[in-house]
mmCIF file of C-alpha atoms and ligand atoms in Angstrom:
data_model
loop_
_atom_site.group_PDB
_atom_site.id
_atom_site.type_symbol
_atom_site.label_atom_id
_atom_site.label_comp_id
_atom_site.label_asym_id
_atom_site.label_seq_id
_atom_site.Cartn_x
_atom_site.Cartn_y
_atom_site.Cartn_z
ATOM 1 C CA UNK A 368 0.000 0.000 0.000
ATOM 2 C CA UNK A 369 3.073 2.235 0.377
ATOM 3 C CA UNK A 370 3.112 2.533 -2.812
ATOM 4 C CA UNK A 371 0.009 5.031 -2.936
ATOM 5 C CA UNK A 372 1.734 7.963 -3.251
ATOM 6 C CA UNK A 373 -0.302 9.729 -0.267
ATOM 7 C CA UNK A 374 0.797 7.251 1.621
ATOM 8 C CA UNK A 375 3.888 7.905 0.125
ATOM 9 C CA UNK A 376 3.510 11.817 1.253
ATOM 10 C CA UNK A 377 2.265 11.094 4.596
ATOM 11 C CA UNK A 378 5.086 9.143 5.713
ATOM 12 C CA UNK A 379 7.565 11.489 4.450
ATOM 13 C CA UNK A 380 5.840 14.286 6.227
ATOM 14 C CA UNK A 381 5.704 12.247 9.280
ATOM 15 C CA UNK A 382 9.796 11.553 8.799
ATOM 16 C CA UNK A 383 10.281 15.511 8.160
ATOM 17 C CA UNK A 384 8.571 15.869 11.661
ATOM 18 C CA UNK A 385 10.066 13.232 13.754
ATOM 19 C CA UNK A 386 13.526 14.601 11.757
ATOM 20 C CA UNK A 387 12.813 18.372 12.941
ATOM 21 C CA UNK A 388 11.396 17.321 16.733
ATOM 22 C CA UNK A 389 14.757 15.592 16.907
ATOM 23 C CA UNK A 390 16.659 18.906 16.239
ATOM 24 C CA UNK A 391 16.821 21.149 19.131
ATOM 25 C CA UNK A 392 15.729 24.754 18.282
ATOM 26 C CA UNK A 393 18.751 26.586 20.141
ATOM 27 C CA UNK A 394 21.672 25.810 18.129
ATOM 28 C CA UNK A 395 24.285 28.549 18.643
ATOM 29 C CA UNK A 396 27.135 27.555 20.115
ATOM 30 C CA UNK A 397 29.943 29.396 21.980
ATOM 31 C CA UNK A 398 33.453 28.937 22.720
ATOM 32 C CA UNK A 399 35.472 30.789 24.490
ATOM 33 C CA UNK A 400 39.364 30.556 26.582
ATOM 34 C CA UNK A 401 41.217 31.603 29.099
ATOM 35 C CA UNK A 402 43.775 31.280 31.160
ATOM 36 C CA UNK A 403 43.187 31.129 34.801
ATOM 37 C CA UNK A 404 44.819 29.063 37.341
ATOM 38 C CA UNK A 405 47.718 28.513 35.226
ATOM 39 C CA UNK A 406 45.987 26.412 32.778
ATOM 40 C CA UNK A 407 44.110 27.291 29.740
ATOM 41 C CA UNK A 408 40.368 27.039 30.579
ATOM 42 C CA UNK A 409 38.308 26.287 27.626
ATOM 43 C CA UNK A 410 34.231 26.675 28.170
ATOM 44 C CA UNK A 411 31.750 25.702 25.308
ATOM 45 C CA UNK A 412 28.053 26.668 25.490
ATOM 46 C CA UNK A 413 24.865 25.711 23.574
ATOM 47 C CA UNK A 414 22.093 28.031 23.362
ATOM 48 C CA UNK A 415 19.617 30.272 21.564
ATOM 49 C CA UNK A 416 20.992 33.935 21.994
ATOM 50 C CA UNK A 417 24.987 34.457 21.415
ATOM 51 C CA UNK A 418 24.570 37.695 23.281
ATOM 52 C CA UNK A 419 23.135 35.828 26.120
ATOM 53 C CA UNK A 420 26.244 32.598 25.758
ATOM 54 C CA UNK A 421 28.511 35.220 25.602
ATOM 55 C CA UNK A 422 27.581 36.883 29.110
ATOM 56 C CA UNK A 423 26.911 33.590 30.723
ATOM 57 C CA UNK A 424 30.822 32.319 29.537
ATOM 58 C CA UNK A 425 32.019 36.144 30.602
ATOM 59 C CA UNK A 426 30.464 35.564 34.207
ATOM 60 C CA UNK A 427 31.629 31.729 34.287
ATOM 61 C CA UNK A 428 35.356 32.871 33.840
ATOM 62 C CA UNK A 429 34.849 35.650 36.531
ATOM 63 C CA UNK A 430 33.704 33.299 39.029
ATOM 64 C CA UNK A 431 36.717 31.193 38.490
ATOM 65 C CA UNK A 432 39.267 33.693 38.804
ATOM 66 C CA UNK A 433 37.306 34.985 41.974
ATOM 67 C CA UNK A 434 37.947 31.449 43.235
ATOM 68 C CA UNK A 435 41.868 31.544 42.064
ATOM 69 C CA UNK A 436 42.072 34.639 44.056
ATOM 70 C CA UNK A 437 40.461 32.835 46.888
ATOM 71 C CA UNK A 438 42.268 29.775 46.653
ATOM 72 C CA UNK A 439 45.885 30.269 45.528
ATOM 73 C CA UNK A 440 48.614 29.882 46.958
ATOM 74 C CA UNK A 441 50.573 32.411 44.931
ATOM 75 C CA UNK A 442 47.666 35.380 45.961
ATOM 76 C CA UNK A 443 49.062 36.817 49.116
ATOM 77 C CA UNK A 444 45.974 37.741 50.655
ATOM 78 C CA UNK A 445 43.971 34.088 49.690
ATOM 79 C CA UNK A 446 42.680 32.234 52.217
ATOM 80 C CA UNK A 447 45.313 29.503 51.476
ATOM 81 C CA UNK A 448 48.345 31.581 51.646
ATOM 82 C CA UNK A 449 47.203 33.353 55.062
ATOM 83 C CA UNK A 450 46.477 29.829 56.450
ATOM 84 C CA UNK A 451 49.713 28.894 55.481
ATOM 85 C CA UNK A 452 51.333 31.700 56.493
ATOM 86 C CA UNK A 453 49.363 31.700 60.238
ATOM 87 C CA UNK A 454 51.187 30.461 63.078
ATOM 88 C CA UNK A 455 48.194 28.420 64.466
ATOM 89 C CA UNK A 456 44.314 29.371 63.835
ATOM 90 C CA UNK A 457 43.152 31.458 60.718
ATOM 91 C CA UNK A 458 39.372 32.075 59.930
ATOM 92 C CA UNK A 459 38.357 31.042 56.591
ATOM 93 C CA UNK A 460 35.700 31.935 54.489
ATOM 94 C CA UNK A 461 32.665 29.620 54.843
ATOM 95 C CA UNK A 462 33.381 28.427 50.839
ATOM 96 C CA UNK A 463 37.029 27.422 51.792
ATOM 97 C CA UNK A 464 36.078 25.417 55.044
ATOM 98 C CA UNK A 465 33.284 23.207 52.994
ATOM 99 C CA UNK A 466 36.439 22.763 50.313
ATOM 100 C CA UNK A 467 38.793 21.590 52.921
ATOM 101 C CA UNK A 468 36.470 19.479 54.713
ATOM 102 C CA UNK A 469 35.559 17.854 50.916
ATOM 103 C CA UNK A 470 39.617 17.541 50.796
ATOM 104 C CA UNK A 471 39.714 16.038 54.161
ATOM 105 C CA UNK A 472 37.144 13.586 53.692
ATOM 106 C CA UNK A 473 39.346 12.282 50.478
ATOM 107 C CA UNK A 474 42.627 12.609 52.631
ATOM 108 C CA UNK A 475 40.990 10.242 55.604
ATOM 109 C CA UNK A 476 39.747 7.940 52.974
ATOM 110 C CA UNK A 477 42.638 7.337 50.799
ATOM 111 C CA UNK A 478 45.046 7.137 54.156
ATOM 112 C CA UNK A 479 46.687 10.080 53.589
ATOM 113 C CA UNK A 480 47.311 9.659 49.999
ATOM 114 C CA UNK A 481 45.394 12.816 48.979
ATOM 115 C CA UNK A 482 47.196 15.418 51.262
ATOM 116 C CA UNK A 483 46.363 19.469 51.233
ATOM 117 C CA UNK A 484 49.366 20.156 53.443
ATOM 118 C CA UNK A 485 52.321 19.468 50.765
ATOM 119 C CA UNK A 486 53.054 23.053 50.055
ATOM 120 C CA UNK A 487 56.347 23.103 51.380
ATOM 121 C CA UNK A 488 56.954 19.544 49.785
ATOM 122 C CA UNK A 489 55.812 20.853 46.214
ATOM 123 C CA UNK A 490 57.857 24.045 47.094
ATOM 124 C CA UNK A 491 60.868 22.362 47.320
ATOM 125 C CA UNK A 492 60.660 20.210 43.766
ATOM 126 C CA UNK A 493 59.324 23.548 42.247
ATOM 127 C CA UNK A 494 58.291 21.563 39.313
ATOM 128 C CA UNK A 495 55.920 23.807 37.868
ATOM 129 C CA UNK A 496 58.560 26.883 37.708
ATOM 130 C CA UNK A 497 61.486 27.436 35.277
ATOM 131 C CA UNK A 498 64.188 25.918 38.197
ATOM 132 C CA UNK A 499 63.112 22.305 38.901
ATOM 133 C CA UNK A 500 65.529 20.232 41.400
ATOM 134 C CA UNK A 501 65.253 17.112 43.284
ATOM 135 C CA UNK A 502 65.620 18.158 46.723
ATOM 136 C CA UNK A 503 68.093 16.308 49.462
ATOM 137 C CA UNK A 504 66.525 13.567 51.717
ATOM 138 C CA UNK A 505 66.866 16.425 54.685
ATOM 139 C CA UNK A 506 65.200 18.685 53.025
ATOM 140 C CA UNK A 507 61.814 16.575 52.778
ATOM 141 C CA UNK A 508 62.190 15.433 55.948
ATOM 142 C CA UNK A 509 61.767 18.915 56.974
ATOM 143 C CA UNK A 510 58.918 19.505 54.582
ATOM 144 C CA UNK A 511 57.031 16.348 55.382
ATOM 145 C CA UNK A 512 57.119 17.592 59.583
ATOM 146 C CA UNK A 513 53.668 17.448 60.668
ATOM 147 C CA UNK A 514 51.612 16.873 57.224
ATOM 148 C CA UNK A 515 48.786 14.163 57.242
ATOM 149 C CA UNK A 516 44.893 13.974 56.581
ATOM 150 C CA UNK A 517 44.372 15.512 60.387
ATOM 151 C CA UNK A 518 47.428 18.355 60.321
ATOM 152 C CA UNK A 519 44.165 20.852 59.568
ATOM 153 C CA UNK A 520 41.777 20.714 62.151
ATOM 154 C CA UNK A 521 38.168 22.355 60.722
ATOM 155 C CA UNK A 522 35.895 23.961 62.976
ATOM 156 C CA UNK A 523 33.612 25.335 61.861
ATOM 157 C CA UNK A 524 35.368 28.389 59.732
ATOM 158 C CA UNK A 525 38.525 28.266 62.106
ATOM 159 C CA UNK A 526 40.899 26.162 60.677
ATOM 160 C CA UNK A 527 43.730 24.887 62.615
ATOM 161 C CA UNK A 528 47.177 23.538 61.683
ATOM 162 C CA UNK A 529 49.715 21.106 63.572
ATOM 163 C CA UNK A 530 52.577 23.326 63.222
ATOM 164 C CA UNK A 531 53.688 26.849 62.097
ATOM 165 C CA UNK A 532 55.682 25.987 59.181
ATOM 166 C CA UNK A 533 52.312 23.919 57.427
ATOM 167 C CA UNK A 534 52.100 25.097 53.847
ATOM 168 C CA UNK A 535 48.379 24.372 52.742
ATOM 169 C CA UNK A 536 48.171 23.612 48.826
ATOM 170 C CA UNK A 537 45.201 23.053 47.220
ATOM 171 C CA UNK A 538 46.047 22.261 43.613
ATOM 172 C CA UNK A 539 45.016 18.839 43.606
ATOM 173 C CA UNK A 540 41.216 19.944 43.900
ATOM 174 C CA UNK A 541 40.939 23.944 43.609
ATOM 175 C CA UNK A 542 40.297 23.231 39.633
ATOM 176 C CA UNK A 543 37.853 21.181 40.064
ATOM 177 C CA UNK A 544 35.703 23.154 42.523
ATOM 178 C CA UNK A 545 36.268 25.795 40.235
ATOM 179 C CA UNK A 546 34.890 23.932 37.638
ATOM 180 C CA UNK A 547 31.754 23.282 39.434
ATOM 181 C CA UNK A 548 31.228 26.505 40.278
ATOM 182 C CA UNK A 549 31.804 27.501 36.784
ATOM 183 C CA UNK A 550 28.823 25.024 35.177
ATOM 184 C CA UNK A 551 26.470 26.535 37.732
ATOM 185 C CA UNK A 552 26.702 30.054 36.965
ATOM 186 C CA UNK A 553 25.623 29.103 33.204
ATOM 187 C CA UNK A 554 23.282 26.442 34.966
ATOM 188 C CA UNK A 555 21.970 29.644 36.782
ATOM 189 C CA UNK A 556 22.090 32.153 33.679
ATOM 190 C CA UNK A 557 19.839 29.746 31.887
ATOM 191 C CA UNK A 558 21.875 27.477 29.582
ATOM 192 C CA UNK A 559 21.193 23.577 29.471
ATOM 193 C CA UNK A 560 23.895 22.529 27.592
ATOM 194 C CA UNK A 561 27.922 23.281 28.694
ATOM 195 C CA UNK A 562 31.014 21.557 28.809
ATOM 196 C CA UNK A 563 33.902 23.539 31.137
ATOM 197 C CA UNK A 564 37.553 22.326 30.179
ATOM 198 C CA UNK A 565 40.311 23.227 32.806
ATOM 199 C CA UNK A 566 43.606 21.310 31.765
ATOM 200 C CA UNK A 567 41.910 17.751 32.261
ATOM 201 C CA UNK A 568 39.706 18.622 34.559
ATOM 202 C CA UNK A 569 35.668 18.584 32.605
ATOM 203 C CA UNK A 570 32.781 19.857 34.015
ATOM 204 C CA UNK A 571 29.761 18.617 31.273
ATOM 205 C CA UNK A 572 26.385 20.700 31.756
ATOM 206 C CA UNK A 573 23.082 18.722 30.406
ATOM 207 C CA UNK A 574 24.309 16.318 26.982
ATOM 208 C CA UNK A 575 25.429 18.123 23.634
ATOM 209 C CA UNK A 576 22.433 18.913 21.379
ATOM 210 C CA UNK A 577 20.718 15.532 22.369
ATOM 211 C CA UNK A 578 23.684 12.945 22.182
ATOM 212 C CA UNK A 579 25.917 12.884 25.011
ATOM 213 C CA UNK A 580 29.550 14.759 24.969
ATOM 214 C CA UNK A 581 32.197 12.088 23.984
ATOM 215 C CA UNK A 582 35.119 12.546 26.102
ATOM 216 C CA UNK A 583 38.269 11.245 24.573
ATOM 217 C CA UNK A 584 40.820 10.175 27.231
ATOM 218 C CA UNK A 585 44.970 10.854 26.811
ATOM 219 C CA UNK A 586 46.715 7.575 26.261
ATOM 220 C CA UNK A 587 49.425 8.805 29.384
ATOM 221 C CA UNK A 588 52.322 8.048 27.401
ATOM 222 C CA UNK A 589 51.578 7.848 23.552
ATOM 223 C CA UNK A 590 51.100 11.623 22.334
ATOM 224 C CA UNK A 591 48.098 12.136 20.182
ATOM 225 C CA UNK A 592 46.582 8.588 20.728
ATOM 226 C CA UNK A 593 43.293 8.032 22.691
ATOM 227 C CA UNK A 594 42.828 5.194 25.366
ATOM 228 C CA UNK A 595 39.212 5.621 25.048
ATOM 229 C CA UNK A 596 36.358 7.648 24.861
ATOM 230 C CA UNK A 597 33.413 7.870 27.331
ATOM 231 C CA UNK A 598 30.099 9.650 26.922
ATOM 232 C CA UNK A 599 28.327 11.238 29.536
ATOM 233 C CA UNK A 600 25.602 13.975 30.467
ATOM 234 C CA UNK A 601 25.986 15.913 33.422
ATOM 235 C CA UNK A 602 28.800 14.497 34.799
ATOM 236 C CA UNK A 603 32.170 15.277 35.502
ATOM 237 C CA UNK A 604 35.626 13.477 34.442
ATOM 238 C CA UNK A 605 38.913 14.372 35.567
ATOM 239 C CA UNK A 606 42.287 12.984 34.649
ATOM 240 C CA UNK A 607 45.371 13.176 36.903
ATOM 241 C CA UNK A 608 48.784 12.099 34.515
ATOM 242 C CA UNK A 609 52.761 12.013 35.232
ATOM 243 C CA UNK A 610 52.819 13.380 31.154
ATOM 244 C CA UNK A 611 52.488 16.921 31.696
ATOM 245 C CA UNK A 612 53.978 18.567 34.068
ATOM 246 C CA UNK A 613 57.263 17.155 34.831
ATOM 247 C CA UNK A 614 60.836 17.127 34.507
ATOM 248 C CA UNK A 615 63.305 14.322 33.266
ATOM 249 C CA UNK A 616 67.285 13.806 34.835
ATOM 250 C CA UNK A 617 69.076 11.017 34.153
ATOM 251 C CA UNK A 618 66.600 9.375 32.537
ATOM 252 C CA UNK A 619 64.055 9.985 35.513
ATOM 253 C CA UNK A 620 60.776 11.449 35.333
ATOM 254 C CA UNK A 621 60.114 13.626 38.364
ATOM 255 C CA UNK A 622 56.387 14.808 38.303
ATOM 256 C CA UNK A 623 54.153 16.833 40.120
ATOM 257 C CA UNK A 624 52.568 14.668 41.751
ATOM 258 C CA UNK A 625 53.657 13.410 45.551
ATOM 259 C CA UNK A 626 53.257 10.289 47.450
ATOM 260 C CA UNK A 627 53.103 12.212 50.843
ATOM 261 C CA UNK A 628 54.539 9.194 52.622
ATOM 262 C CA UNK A 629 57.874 9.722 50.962
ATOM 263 C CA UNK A 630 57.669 13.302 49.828
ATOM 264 C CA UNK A 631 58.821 11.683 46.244
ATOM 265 C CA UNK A 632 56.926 11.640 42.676
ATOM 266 C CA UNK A 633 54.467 9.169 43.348
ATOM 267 C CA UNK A 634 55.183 5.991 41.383
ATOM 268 C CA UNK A 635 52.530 3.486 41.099
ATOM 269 C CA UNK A 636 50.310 5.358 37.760
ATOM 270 C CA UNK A 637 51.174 6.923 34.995
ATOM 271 C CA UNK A 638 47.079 8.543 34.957
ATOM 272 C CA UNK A 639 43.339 8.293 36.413
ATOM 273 C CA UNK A 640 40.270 9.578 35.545
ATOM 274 C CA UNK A 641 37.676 9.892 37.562
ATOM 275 C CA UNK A 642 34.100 10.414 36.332
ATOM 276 C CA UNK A 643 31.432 11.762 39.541
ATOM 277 C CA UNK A 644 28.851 14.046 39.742
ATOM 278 C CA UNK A 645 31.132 16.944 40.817
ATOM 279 C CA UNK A 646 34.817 17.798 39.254
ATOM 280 C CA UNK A 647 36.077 18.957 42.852
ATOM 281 C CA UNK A 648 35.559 15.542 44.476
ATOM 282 C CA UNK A 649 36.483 13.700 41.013
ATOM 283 C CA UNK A 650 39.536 15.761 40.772
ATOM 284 C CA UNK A 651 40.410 15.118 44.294
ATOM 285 C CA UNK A 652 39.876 11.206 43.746
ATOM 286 C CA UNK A 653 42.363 10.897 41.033
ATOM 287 C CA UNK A 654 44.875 12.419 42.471
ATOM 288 C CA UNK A 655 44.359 10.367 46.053
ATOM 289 C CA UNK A 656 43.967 7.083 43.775
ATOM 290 C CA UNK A 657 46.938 8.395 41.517
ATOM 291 C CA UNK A 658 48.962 8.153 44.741
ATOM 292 C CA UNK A 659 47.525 4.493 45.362
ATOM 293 C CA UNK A 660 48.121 2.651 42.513
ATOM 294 C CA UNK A 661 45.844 -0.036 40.693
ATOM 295 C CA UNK A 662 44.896 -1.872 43.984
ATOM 296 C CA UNK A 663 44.359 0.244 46.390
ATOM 297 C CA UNK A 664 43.333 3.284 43.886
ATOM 298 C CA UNK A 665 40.697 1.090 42.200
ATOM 299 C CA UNK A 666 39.426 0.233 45.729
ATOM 300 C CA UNK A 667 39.089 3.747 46.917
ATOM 301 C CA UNK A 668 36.966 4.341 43.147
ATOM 302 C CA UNK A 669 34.738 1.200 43.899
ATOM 303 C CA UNK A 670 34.044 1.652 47.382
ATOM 304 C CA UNK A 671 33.362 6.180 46.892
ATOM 305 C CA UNK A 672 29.314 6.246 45.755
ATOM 306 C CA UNK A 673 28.483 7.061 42.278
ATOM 307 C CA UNK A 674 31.644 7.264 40.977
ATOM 308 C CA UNK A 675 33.479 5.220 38.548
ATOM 309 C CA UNK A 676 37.395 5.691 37.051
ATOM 310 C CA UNK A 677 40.147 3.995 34.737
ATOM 311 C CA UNK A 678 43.833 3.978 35.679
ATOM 312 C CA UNK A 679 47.069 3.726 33.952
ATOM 313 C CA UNK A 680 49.193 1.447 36.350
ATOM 314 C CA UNK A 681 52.657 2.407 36.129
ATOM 315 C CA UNK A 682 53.851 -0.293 33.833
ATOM 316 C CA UNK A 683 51.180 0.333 31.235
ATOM 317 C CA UNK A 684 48.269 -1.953 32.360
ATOM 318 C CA UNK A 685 44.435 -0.472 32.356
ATOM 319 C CA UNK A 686 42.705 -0.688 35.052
ATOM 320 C CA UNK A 687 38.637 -0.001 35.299
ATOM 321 C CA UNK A 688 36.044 0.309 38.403
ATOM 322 C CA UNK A 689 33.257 -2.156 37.261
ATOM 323 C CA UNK A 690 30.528 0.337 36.423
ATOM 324 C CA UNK A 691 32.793 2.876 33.591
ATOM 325 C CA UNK A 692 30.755 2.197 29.967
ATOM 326 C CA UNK A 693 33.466 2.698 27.968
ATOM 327 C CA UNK A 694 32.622 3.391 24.167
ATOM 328 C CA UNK A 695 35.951 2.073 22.481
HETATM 329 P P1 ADP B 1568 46.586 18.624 37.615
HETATM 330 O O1 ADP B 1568 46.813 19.837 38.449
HETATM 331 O O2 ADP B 1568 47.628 18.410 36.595
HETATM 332 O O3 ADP B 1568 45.206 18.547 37.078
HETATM 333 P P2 ADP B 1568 46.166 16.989 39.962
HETATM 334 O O4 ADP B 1568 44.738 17.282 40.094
HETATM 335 O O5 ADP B 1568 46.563 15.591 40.228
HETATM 336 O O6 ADP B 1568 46.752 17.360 38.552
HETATM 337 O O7 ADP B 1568 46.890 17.930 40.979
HETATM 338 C C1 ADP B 1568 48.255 17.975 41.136
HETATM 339 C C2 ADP B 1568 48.522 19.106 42.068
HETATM 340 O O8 ADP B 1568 47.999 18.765 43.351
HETATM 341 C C3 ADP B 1568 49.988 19.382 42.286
HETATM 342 O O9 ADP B 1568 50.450 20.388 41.427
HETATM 343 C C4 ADP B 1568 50.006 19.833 43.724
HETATM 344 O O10 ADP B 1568 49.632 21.192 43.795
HETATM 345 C C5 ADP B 1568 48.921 19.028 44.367
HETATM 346 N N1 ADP B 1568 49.337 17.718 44.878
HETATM 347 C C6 ADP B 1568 50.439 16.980 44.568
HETATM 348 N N2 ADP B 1568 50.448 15.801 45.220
HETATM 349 C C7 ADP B 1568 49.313 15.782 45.974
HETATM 350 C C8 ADP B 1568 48.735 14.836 46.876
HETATM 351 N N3 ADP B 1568 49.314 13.658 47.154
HETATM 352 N N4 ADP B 1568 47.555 15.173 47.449
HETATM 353 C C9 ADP B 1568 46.945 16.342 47.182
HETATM 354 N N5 ADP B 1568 47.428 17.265 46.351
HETATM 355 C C10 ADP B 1568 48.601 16.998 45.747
HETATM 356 MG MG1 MG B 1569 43.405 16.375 41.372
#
């Protein structure tokens, strides 16, 4: 009978419709960078009204250099560099404690392997400036006096440290709060469809345009080639890797990331990525299970609700948490 050619009409008609319902009506899109943080931040934004993207992506960017300012270490009047500077109790703002308490949560549940209070360790391998060095055994001794998941004690806004000389750092989750906090001033300005981009650390609002975002992930040591590729909606997914910032002597790879135990580049992964709801406790996660290695790391990612991750073991093996629907 389909070969009637009303018939004919009507179901092309009724394909035209189904073809146009399927196609969202707000398809501008918006991308804008920046660098804050020390790492180029790259937001993308779907919506009806570039006027209105462009604002949204212009307040976005404010709020997360608002949060630098509040946050880093390098800003002398942060909250971080007073508390580190403080002899013994500093009040924080009421946005810092929650942060810290988020960090200390990860600290207490990793067994130290996510640690705040490395400042003076990261200080001393300075591996983000222009001078890296591998400091003396003495010398982290001395930097390692008094860290650990309880050297900050929280109360309330008063935050407490075990001794003078703590440095507090908070680079291993700072980016990723800041990517939260990014996704919901365009949440709040109206848009339903973001992804925020901070070095690794993603922050996806709503899906992209009906499909979800496809988030390729960094093979840790082949340039240019993928390990895989999730998708995800309103998610985030954060990857911690030995392959960007670091040094090499000798043949040595010394990287910014510390096993607090020894003060040293940790040693058991060469990445993680860790997909949650929110980028501050995902970006905290891969860094703590980045410290532990496949068994213990893969433990803390199984055992932390609604969260799932992939890690690069140092000698190359992949690792997955049970639940990660990998598209590859
Ligand atoms: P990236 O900054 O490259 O995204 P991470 O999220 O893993 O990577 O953070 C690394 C940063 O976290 C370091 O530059 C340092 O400031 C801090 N850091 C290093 N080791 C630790 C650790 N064991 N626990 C918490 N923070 C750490
Ligand atoms: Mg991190």
């Amino acid at each position: 009978m389909f070969a009637r050619p009303q018939w004919l009409i009507l179901l092309l008609v009724l394909i035209a419709g189904l073809v146009w319902w399927r196609v969202p009506a707000d398809t501008q899109q918006l991308s804008r960078t920046a660098l804050i943080m020390g790492t180029l931040v790259e937001i993308r934004a779907f919506g009806d009204d570039q006027q209105q993207l462009n604002q949204a992506i212009s307040d976005a960017f404010a709020e997360m250099t608002r949060l630098e300012d509040l946050l880093s270490s390098h800003r002398p009047d942060s909250d971080v560099a007073r508390l580190s500077s403080a002899e013994k109790t500093v009040k924080v703002s009421a946005e810092t404690a929650k942060l810290l308490q988020l960090g200390q949560q990860v600290a207490l549940r990793s067994g130290g392997a996510f640690d705040m209070t490395l400042g003076a360790v990261k200080q001393l391998w300075a591996i983000e400036t222009d001078h890296p060095q591998i400091p003396t055994a003495e010398q982290l001794q001395t930097a390692l006096h008094g860290i650990g998941p309880r050297a900050l004690q929280i109360d309330g806004t008063q935050v407490t440290k075990s001794v003078p000389a703590l440095q507090v750092d908070l680079g291993g989750i700072a980016k990723g709060y800041a990517v939260d906090r990014a996704l919901a001033v365009l949440r709040r300005a109206g848009i339903r469809s973001a992804a925020v981009n901070a070095g690794g650390d993603i922050g996806l609002l709503g899906d992209r345009q009906g499909q979800p975002w496809r988030i390729g992930i960094q093979h840790p040591r082949n340039k240019g080639q993928l390990l895989t590729t999730l998708r995800l909606a309103d998610r985030a997914v954060v990857t911690s890797g030995d392959y960007e910032r670091f040094f090499e002597r000798d043949g040595v790879r010394y990287h910014h990331i510390f096993d607090p135990h020894s003060g040293q580049p940790a040693r058991r992964s060469q990445s993680v990525t860790v997909v949650a709801a929110d980028a501050a406790s995902a970006d905290a996660l891969a860094t703590a299970a980045f410290v532990l290695g496949p068994r213990a790391g893969l433990k803390l990612l199984e055992d932390w609700p609604a969260v799932e991750g992939l890690l690069v073991a140092a000698d190359g093996t992949v690792y997955q948490t049970s639940g990660l629907q990998r598209s590859d």
